[in-house]
Coordinates of C-alpha atoms and ligand atoms in Angstrom, one line a residue:
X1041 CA 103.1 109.2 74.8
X1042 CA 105.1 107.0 76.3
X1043 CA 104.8 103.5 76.3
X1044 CA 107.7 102.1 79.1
X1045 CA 108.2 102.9 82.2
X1046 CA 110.6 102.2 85.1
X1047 CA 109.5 102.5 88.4
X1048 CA 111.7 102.5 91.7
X1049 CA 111.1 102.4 95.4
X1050 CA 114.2 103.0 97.6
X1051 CA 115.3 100.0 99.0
X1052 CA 115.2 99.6 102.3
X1053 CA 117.7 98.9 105.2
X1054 CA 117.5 95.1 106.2
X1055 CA 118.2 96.8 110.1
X1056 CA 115.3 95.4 111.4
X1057 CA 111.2 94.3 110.0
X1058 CA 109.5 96.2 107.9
X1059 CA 106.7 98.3 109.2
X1060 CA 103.3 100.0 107.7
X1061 CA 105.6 102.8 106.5
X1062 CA 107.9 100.9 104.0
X1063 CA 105.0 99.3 103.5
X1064 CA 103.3 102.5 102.0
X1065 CA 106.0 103.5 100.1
X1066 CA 106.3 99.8 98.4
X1067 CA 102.4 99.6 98.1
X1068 CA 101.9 102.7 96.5
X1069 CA 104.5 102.2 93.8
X1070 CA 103.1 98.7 93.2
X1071 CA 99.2 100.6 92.1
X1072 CA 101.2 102.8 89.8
X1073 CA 103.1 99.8 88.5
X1074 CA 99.7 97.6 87.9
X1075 CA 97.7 100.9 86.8
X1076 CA 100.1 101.7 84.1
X1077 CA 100.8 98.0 83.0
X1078 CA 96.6 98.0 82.7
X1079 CA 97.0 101.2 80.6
X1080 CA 98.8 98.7 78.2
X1081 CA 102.7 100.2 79.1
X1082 CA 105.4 97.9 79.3
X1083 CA 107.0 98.2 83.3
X1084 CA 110.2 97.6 85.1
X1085 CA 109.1 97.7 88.8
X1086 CA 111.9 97.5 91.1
X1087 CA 112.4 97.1 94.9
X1088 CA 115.1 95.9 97.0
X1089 CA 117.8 96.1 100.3
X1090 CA 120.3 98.6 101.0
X1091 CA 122.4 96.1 103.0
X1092 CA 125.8 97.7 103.6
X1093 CA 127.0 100.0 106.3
X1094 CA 128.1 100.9 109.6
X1095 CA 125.0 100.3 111.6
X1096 CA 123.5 97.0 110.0
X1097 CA 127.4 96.3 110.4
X1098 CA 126.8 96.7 114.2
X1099 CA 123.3 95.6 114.6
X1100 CA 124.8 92.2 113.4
X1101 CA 127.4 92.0 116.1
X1102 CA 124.8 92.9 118.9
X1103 CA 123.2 89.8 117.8
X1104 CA 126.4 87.8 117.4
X1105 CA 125.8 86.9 114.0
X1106 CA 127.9 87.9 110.9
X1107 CA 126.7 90.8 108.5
X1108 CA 125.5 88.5 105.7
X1109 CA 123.8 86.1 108.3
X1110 CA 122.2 88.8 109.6
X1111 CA 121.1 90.7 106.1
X1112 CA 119.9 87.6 104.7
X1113 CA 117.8 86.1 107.3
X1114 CA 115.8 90.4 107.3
X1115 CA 115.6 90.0 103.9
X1116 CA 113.7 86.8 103.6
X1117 CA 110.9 88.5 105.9
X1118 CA 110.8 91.5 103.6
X1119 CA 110.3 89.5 100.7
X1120 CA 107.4 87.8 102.6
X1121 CA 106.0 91.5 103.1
X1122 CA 105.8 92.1 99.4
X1123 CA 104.6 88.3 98.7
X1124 CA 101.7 89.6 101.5
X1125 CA 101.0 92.5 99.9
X1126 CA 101.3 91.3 96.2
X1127 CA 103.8 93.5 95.3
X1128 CA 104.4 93.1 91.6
X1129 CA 108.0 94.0 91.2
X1130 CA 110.0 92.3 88.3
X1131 CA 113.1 92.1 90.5
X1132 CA 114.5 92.5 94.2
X1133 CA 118.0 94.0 94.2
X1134 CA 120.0 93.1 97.3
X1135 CA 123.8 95.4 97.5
X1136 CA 125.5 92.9 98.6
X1137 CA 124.8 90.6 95.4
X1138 CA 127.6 90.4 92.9
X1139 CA 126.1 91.8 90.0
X1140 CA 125.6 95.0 92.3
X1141 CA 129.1 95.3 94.1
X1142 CA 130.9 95.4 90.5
X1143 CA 128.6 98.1 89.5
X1144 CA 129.4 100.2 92.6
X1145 CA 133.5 99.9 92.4
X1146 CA 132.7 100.8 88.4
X1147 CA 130.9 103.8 89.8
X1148 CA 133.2 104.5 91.9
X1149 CA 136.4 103.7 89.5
X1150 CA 135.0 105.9 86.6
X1151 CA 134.4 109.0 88.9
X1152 CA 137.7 108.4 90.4
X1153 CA 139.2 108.0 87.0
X1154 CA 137.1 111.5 85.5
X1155 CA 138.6 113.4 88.6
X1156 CA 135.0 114.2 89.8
X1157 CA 136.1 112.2 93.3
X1158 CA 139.2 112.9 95.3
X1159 CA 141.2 112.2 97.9
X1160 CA 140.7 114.3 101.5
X1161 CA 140.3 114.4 105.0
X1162 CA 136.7 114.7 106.6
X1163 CA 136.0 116.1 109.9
X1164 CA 132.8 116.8 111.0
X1165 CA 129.4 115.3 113.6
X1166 CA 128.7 112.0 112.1
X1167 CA 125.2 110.1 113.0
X1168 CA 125.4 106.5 112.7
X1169 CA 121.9 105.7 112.1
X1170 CA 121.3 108.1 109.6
X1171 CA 125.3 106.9 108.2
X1172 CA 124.9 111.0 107.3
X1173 CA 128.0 113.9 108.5
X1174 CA 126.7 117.2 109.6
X1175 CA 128.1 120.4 109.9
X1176 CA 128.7 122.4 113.3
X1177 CA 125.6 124.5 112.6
X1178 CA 123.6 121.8 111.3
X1179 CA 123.9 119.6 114.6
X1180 CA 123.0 123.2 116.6
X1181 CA 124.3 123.8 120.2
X1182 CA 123.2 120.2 121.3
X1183 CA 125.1 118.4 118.4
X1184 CA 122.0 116.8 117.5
X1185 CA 121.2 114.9 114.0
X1186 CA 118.7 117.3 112.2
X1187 CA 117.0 114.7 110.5
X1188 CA 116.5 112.2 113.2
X1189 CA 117.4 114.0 116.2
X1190 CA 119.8 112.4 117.7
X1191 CA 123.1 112.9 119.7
X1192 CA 125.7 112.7 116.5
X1193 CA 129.8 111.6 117.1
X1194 CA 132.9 114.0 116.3
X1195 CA 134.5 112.0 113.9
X1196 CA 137.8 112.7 111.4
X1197 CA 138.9 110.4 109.4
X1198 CA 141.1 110.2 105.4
X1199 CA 137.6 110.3 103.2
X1200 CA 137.3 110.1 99.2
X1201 CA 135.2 113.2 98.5
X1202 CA 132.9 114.0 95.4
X1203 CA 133.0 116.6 93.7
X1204 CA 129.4 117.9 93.9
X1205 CA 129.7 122.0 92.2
X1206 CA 131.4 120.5 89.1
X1207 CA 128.0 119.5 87.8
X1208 CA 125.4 121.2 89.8
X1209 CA 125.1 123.9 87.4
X1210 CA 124.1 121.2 84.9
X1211 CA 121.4 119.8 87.2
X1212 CA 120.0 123.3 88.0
X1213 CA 119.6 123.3 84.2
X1214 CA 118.0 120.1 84.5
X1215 CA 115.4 121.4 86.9
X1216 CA 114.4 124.5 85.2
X1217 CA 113.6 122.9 82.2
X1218 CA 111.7 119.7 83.7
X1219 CA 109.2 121.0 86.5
X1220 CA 108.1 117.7 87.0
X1221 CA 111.3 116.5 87.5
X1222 CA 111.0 116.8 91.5
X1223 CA 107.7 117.1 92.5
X1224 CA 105.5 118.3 94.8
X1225 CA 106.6 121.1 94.5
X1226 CA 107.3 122.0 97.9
X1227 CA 110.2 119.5 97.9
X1228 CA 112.0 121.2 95.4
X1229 CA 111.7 124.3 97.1
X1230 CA 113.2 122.5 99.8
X1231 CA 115.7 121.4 98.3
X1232 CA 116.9 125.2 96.8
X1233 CA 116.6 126.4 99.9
X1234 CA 118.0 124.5 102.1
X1235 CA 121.1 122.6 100.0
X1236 CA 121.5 124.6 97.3
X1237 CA 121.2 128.4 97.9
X1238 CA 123.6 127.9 101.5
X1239 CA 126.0 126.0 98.8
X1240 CA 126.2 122.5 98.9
X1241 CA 129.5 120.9 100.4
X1242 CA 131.3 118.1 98.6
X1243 CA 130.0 114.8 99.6
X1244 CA 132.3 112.6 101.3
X1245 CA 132.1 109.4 99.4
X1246 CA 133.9 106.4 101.4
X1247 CA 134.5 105.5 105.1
X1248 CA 137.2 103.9 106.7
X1249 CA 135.9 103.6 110.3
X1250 CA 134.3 100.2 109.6
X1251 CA 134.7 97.2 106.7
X1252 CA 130.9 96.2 106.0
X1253 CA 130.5 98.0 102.4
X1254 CA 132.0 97.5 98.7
X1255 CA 136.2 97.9 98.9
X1256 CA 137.0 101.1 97.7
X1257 CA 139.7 98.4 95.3
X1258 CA 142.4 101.9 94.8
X1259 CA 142.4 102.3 98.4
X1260 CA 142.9 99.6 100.8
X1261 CA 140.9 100.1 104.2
X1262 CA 138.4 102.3 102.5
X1263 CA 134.8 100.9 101.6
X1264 CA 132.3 103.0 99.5
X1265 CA 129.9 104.8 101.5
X1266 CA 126.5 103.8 101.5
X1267 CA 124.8 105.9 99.6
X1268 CA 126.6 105.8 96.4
X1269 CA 126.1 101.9 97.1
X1270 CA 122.7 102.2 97.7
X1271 CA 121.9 104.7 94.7
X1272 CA 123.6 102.6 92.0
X1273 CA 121.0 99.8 92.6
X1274 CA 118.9 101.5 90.1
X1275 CA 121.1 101.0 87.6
X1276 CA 122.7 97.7 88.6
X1277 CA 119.1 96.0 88.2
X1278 CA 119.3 96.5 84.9
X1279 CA 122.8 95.2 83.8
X1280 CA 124.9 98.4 84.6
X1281 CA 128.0 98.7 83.7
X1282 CA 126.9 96.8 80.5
X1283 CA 125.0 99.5 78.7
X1284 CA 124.6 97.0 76.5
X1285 CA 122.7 94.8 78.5
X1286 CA 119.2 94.1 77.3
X1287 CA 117.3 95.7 80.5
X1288 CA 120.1 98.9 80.8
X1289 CA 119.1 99.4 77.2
X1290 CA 115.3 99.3 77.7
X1291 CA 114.5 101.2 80.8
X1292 CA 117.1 103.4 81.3
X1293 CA 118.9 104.5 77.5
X1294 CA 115.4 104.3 75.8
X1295 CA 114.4 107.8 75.9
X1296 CA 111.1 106.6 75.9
X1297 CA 110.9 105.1 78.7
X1298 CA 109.9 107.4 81.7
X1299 CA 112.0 106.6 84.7
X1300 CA 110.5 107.4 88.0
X1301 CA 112.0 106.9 91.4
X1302 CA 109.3 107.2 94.2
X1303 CA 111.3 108.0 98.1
X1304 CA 110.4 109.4 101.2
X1305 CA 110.9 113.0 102.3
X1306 CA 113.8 112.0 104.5
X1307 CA 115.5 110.5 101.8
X1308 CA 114.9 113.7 99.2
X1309 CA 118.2 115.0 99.0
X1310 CA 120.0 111.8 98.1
X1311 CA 117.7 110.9 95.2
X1312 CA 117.2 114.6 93.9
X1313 CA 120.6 116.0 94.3
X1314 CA 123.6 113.8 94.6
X1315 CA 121.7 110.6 92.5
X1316 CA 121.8 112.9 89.8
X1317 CA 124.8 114.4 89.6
X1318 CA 126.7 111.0 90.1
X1319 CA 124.5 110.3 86.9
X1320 CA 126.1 113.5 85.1
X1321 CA 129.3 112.0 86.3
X1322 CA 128.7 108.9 84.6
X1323 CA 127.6 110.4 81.5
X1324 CA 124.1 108.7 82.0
X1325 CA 120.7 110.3 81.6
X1326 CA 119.0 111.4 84.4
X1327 CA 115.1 110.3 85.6
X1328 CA 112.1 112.0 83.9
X1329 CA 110.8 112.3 87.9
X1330 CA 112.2 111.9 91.6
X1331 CA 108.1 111.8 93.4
X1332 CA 108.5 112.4 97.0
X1333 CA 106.0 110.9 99.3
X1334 CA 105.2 112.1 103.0
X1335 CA 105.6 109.6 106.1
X1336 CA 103.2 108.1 107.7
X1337 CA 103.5 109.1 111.0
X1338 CA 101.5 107.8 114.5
X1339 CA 99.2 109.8 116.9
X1340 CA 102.4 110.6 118.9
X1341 CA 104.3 111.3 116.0
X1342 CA 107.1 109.5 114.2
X1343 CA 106.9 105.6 114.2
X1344 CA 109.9 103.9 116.2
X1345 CA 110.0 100.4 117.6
X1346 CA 111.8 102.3 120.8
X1347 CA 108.0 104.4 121.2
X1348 CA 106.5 101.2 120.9
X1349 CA 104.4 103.0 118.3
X1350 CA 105.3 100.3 115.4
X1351 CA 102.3 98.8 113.3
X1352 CA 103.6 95.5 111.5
X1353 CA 101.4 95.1 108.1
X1354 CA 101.5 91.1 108.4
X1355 CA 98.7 91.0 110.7
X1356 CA 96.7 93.0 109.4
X1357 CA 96.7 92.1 106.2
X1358 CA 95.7 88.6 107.8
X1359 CA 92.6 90.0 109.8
X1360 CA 91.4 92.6 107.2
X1361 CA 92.5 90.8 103.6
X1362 CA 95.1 92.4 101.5
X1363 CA 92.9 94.8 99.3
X1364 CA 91.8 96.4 102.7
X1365 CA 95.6 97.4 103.6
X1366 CA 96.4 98.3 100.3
X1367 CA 93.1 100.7 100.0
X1368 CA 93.3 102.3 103.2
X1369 CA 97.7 102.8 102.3
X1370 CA 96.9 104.1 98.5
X1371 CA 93.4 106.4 99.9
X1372 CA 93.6 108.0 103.7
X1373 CA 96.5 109.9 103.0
X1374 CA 97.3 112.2 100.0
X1375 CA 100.3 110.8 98.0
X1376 CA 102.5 113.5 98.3
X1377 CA 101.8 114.6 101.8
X1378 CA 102.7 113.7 105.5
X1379 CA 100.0 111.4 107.2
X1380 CA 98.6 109.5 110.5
X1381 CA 97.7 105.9 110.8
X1382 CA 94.8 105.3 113.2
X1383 CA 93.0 102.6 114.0
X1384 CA 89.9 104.5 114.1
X1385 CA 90.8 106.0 110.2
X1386 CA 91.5 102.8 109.2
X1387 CA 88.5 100.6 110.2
X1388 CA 86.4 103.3 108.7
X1389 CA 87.6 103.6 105.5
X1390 CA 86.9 99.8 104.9
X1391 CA 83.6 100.0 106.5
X1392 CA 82.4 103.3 104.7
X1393 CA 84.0 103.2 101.6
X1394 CA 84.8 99.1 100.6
X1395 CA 82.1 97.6 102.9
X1396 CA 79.1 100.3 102.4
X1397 CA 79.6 102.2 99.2
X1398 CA 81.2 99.5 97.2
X1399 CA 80.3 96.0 98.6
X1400 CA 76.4 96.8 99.7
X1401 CA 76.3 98.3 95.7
X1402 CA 77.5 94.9 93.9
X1403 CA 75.9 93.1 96.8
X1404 CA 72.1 95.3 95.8
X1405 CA 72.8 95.4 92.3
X1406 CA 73.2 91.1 92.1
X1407 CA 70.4 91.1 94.7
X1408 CA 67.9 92.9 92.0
X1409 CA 69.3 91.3 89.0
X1410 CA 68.5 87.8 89.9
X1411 CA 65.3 89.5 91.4
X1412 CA 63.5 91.2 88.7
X1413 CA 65.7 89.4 85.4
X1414 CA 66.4 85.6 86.7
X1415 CA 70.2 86.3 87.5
X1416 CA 70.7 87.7 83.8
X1417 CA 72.3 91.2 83.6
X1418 CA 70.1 92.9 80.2
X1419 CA 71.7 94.1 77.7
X1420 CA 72.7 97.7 77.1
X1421 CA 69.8 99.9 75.1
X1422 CA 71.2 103.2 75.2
X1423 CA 69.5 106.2 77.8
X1424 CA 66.4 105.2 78.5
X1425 CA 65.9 107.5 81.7
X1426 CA 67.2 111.1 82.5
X1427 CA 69.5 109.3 85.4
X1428 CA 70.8 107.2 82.6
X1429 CA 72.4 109.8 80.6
X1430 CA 73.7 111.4 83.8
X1431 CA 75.2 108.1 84.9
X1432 CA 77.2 107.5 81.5
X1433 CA 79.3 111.1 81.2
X1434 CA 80.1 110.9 84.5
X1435 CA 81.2 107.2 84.1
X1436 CA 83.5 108.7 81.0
X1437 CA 84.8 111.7 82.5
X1438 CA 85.6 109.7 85.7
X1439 CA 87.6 107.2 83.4
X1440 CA 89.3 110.7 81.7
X1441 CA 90.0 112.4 85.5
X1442 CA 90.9 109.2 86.9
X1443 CA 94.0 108.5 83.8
X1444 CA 95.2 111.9 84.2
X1445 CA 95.4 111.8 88.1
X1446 CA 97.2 108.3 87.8
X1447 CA 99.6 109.9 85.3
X1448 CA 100.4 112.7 87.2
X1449 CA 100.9 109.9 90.8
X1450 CA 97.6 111.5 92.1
X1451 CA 97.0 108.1 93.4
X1452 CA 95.4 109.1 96.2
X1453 CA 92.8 111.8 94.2
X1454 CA 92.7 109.1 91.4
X1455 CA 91.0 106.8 93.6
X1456 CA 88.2 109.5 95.2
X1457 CA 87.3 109.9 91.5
X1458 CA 86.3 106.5 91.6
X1459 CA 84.5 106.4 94.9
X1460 CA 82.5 109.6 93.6
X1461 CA 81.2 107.2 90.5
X1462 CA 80.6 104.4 93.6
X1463 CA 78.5 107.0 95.0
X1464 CA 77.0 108.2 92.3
X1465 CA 75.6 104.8 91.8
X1466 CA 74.1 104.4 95.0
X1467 CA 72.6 107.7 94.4
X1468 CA 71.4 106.2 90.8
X1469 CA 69.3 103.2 92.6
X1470 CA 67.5 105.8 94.7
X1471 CA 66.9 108.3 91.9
X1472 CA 65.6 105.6 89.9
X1473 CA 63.9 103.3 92.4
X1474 CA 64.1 100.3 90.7
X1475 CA 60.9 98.3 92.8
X1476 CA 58.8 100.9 91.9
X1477 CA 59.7 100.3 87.6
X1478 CA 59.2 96.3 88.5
X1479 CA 55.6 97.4 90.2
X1480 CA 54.7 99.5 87.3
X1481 CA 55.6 97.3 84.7
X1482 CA 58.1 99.6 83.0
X1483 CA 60.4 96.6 82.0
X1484 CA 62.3 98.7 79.5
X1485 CA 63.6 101.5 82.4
X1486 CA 63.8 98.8 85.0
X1487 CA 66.4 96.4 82.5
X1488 CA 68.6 99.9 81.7
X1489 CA 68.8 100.5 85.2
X1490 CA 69.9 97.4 86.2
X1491 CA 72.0 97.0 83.1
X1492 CA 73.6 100.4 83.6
X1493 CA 74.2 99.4 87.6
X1494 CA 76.3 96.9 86.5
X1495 CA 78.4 98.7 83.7
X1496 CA 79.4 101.3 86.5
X1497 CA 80.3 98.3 89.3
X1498 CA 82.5 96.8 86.2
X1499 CA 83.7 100.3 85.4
X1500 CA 84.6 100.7 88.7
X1501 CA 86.3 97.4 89.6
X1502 CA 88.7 97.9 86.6
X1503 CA 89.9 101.4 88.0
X1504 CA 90.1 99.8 91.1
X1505 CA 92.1 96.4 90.1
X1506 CA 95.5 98.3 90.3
X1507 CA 94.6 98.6 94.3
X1508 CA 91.8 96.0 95.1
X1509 CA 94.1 93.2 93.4
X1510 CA 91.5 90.3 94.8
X1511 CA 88.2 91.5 95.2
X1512 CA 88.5 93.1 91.4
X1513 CA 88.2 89.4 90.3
X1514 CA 86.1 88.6 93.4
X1515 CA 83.1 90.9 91.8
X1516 CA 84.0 90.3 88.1
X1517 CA 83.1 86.3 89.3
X1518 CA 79.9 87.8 90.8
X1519 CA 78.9 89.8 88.1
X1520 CA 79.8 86.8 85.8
X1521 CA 82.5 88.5 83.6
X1522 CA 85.4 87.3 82.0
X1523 CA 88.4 87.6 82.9
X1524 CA 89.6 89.4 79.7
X1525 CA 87.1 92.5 80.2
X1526 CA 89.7 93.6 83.6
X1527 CA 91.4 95.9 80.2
X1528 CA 91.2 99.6 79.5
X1529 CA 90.6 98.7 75.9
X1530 CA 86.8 98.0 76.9
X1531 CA 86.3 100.9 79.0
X1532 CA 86.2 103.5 75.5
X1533 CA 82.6 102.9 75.3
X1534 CA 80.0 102.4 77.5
X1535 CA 77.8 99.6 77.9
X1536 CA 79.9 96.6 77.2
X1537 CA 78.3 94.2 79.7
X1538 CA 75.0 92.7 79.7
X1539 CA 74.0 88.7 79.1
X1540 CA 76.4 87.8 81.7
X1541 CA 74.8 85.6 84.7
X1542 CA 75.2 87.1 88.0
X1543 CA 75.5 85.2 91.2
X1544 CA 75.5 85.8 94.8
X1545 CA 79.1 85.5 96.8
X1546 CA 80.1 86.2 100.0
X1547 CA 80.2 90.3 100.8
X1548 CA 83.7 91.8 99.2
X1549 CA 83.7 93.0 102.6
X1550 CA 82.1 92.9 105.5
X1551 CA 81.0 95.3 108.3
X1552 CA 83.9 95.3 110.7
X1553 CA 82.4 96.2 114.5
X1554 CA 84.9 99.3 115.0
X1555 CA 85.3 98.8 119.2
X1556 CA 86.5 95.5 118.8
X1557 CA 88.9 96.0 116.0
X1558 CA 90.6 99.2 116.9
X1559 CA 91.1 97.5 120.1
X1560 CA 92.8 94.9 118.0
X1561 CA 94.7 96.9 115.9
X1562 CA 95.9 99.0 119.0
X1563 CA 97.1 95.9 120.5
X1564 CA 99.3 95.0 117.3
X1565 CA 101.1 98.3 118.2
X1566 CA 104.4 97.4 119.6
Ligands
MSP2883 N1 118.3 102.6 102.5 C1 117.8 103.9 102.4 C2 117.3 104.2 101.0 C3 118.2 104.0 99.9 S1 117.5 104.2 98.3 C4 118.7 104.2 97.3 C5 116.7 104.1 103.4 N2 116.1 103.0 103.9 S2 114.9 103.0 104.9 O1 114.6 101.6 105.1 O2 115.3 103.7 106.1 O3 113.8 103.8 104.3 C6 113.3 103.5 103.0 C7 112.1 104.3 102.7 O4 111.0 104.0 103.6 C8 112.3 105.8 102.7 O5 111.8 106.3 101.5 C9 111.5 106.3 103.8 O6 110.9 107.5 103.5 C10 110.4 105.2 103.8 N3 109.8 105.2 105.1 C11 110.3 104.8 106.3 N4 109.4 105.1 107.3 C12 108.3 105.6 106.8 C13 107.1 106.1 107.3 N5 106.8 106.0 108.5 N6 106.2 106.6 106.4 C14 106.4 106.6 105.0 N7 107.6 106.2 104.5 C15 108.5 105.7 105.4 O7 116.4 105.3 103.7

């Protein structure tokens, strides 16, 4: 087993705010980062801006401002997103820093120096937005982009090229013998199919039609194209091109530490293809796993500020609390697959699943406890009833199922293990029927139950602390536990709490009216 890991999201273009999709892709890496730091493994979380190229280049002279101006003053509100969100990474890599730019003309040097990148001539349909070059039968009759549709420029211009075939072989290899390497699956079908089998062209690898990007330093007038820039960040953060820095050495050389970069479907080809063979060019090992995640689209389909169609997270994560955005990000939509923000989607899963299921259980179980035992949760006695036994192996296996989802980023399916416990539990109150033990006297049924109610909630919170990052410590103050139970090192056994004092908070969440707040939330659309 391994006991590091390295965990990436692609870092995003400072061309404008962030909306709810970064913020997914961001959010969801951050649950994996805190689930596997709670499993006790040691983890490099990174984020940051891809802040060089041609269009941030011209988004900053539309607003009169110079490129830097204009990256930094984006990238302060990006690092207010994650500061909203409580985004644990352990650093934010910006391109245009210095310990990045002399990583990329090493890059660049080394693969010029190996022969793997030479000198040509590109002509081809160029979309600016996507800083991509397409083929004549990629762009189709209309000349349009095929990834964001649209109209694409005739360019030519002197290009440094990279010499993809050279090592493709190797990273067919590579993918036969790691199936997990690129997953789901789907994607690296894809990624045969569409790249591979039709033969994959040379990738032109600097641009002279504009200055904002690292100097290509062997040829004046030429700047490193973007996504060489933007890939290297991943190693950069860590110290690259000292492989003997203390970070490079860790996360990256360590065979046992399990590198994963997380990216969006659009960006699949960049981080399962050419990121990896500019590795093999380098000599450097490649990731245990490139996970590719599905957008998060709108009712009318893709989110664009010119559709108007735009959610920005900041205000909702001010009317609803952080835990709600962060549930409703890592739960409505498989991890994995493509998927819809609603208003309607979102308001119920906080009301049904964090409001009802969850917060009415700590909310009945506290209720009771101070009820029928004076606020004191009994201790554990073993299976007294039928329900108890039940109760317990499904507590265990959901801990089992819930690790092996996690490891496998079934982030989404890890958490409805979870909420089947939550349920479970509810179900356990009415199976057991608590009043009835307290009018009968059966004090010894009536204490298990309540003691076994609150060894699931605590269960619970704990597999839900790497998503509910305040209410985890919200119920753990309810319940009356200490802070150094939120560890997987209690959850081998059952029955751990009991003797704590309970005590009656606010609801973890309460019951949003849904007319009133998906008229909110639609209004936030812009
Ligand atoms: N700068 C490049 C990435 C370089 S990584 C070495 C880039 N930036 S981006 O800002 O356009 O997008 C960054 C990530 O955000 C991508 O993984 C993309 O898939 C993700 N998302 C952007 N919009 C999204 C949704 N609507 N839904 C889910 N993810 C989305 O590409």
């Amino acid at each position: 087993m391994k006991k590091r890991v390295y965990i990436t999201t692609p870092i995003y273009y400072p061309s404008a705010k962030l909306h709810i999709g970064h913020a997914y892709c961001t959010t969801l890496c951050d649950v994996f980062a805190r689930y596997k730091r709670l499993m006790g493994y040691e983890v490099f979380f990174l984020t940051g801006s891809d802040e060089h190229g041609e269009k941030i280049e011209s988004k900053a002279k539309e607003a009169n401002k110079t490129s830097q101006q204009f990256v930094d003053e984006i990238v302060v509100g990006f690092k207010e997103l994650w500061d909203a969100l409580k985004i644990t990474n352990n650093d934010f890599i910006r391109t245009t820093e210095q310990r990045h730019i002399k990583a990329v003309s090493y890059v660049f040097s080394k693969l010029l120096q190996k022969g793997d990148i030479y000198l040509g001539n590109y002509e081809g349909w160029y979309c600016v937005p996507c800083e991509s070059f397409w083929t004549e039968t990629q762009t189709g009759d209309d000349h349009l982009c095929p990834d964001c549709h649209r109209p694409v420029e005739k360019k030519s211009e002197e290009s440094y090229f990279f010499n993809t075939n050279k090592y493709l072989p190797a990273l067919m290899k590579h993918f036969d013998e790691n199936p997990a390497f690129l997953t789901p699956i789907s994607r690296k079908n894809e990624m045969i199919n569409t790249f591979i089998k039709p033969g994959l062209a040379d990738l032109a690898v600097s641009r002279t039609s504009f200055s904002w990007g690292v100097p290509v330093k062997e040829k004046p007038g030429h700047v490193v194209y973007v996504w060489i820039d933007a890939l290297v960040n991943y190693i950069s953060a860590l110290g690259y091109p000292d492989e003997n820095a203390e970070k490079f050495k860790k996360f990256w050389n360590d065979k046992n530490t399990e590198i994963i970069h997380v990216c969006g479907a659009d960006i699949t080809r960049f981080h399962a293809l050419y990121w990896p063979l500019f590795l093999l060019g380098l000599d450097l090992r490649l990731p245990d796993r490139v996970f590719v995640h599905g957008l998060l689209m709108m009712k009318d389909g893709k989110m664009s500020k010119s559709k108007g169609n735009v959610i920005d997270p900041f205000p909702l994560i001010e009317r609803y609390g952080v835990d709600a955005v962060r549930y409703y990000l890592a739960r409505e939509t498989v991890f994995g697959s493509d998927g819809t923000f609603t208003p309607e989607q979102f308001i119920e899963r906080v009301n049904v699943d964090l409001a009802n299921d969850y917060g009415n259980l700590l909310h009945r179980t506290i209720s009771m406890i101070i009820k029928y035992f004076d606020g004191i949760i009994p201790t554990y006695q073993g299976q007294v009833t039928s329900f108890d036994n039940e109760l317990e192996e499904l507590a265990l296996s959901t801990i089992k199922e819930y690790r092996e989802q996690f490891d496998e980023l079934e982030i989404t399916e890890a958490f409805i293990s979870v909420f089947k416990l939550v349920s479970a539990t509810n179900k356990y109150i009415d199976n057991t029927e608590p009043w009835n033990l307290a009018k009968n006297g059966e004090t010894k049924a009536l204490a298990s139950a309540m003691n076994h109610l609150a060894n699931n909630l605590y269960i619970a919170a704990v597999l839900l602390s790497p998503v509910l990052v305040e209410t985890t410590k919200k119920l753990f103050t309810q319940l009356g536990i200490e802070e150094k139970f939120l560890s997987i090192e209690y959850l081998n056994k059952y029955g751990v709490i009991g003797g704590q004092k309970v005590s009656k908070g606010i609801p973890l969440f309460p019951r949003l009216k849904p007319e009133d707040e998906i008229e909110y939330i639609k209004n936030l659309m812009s």
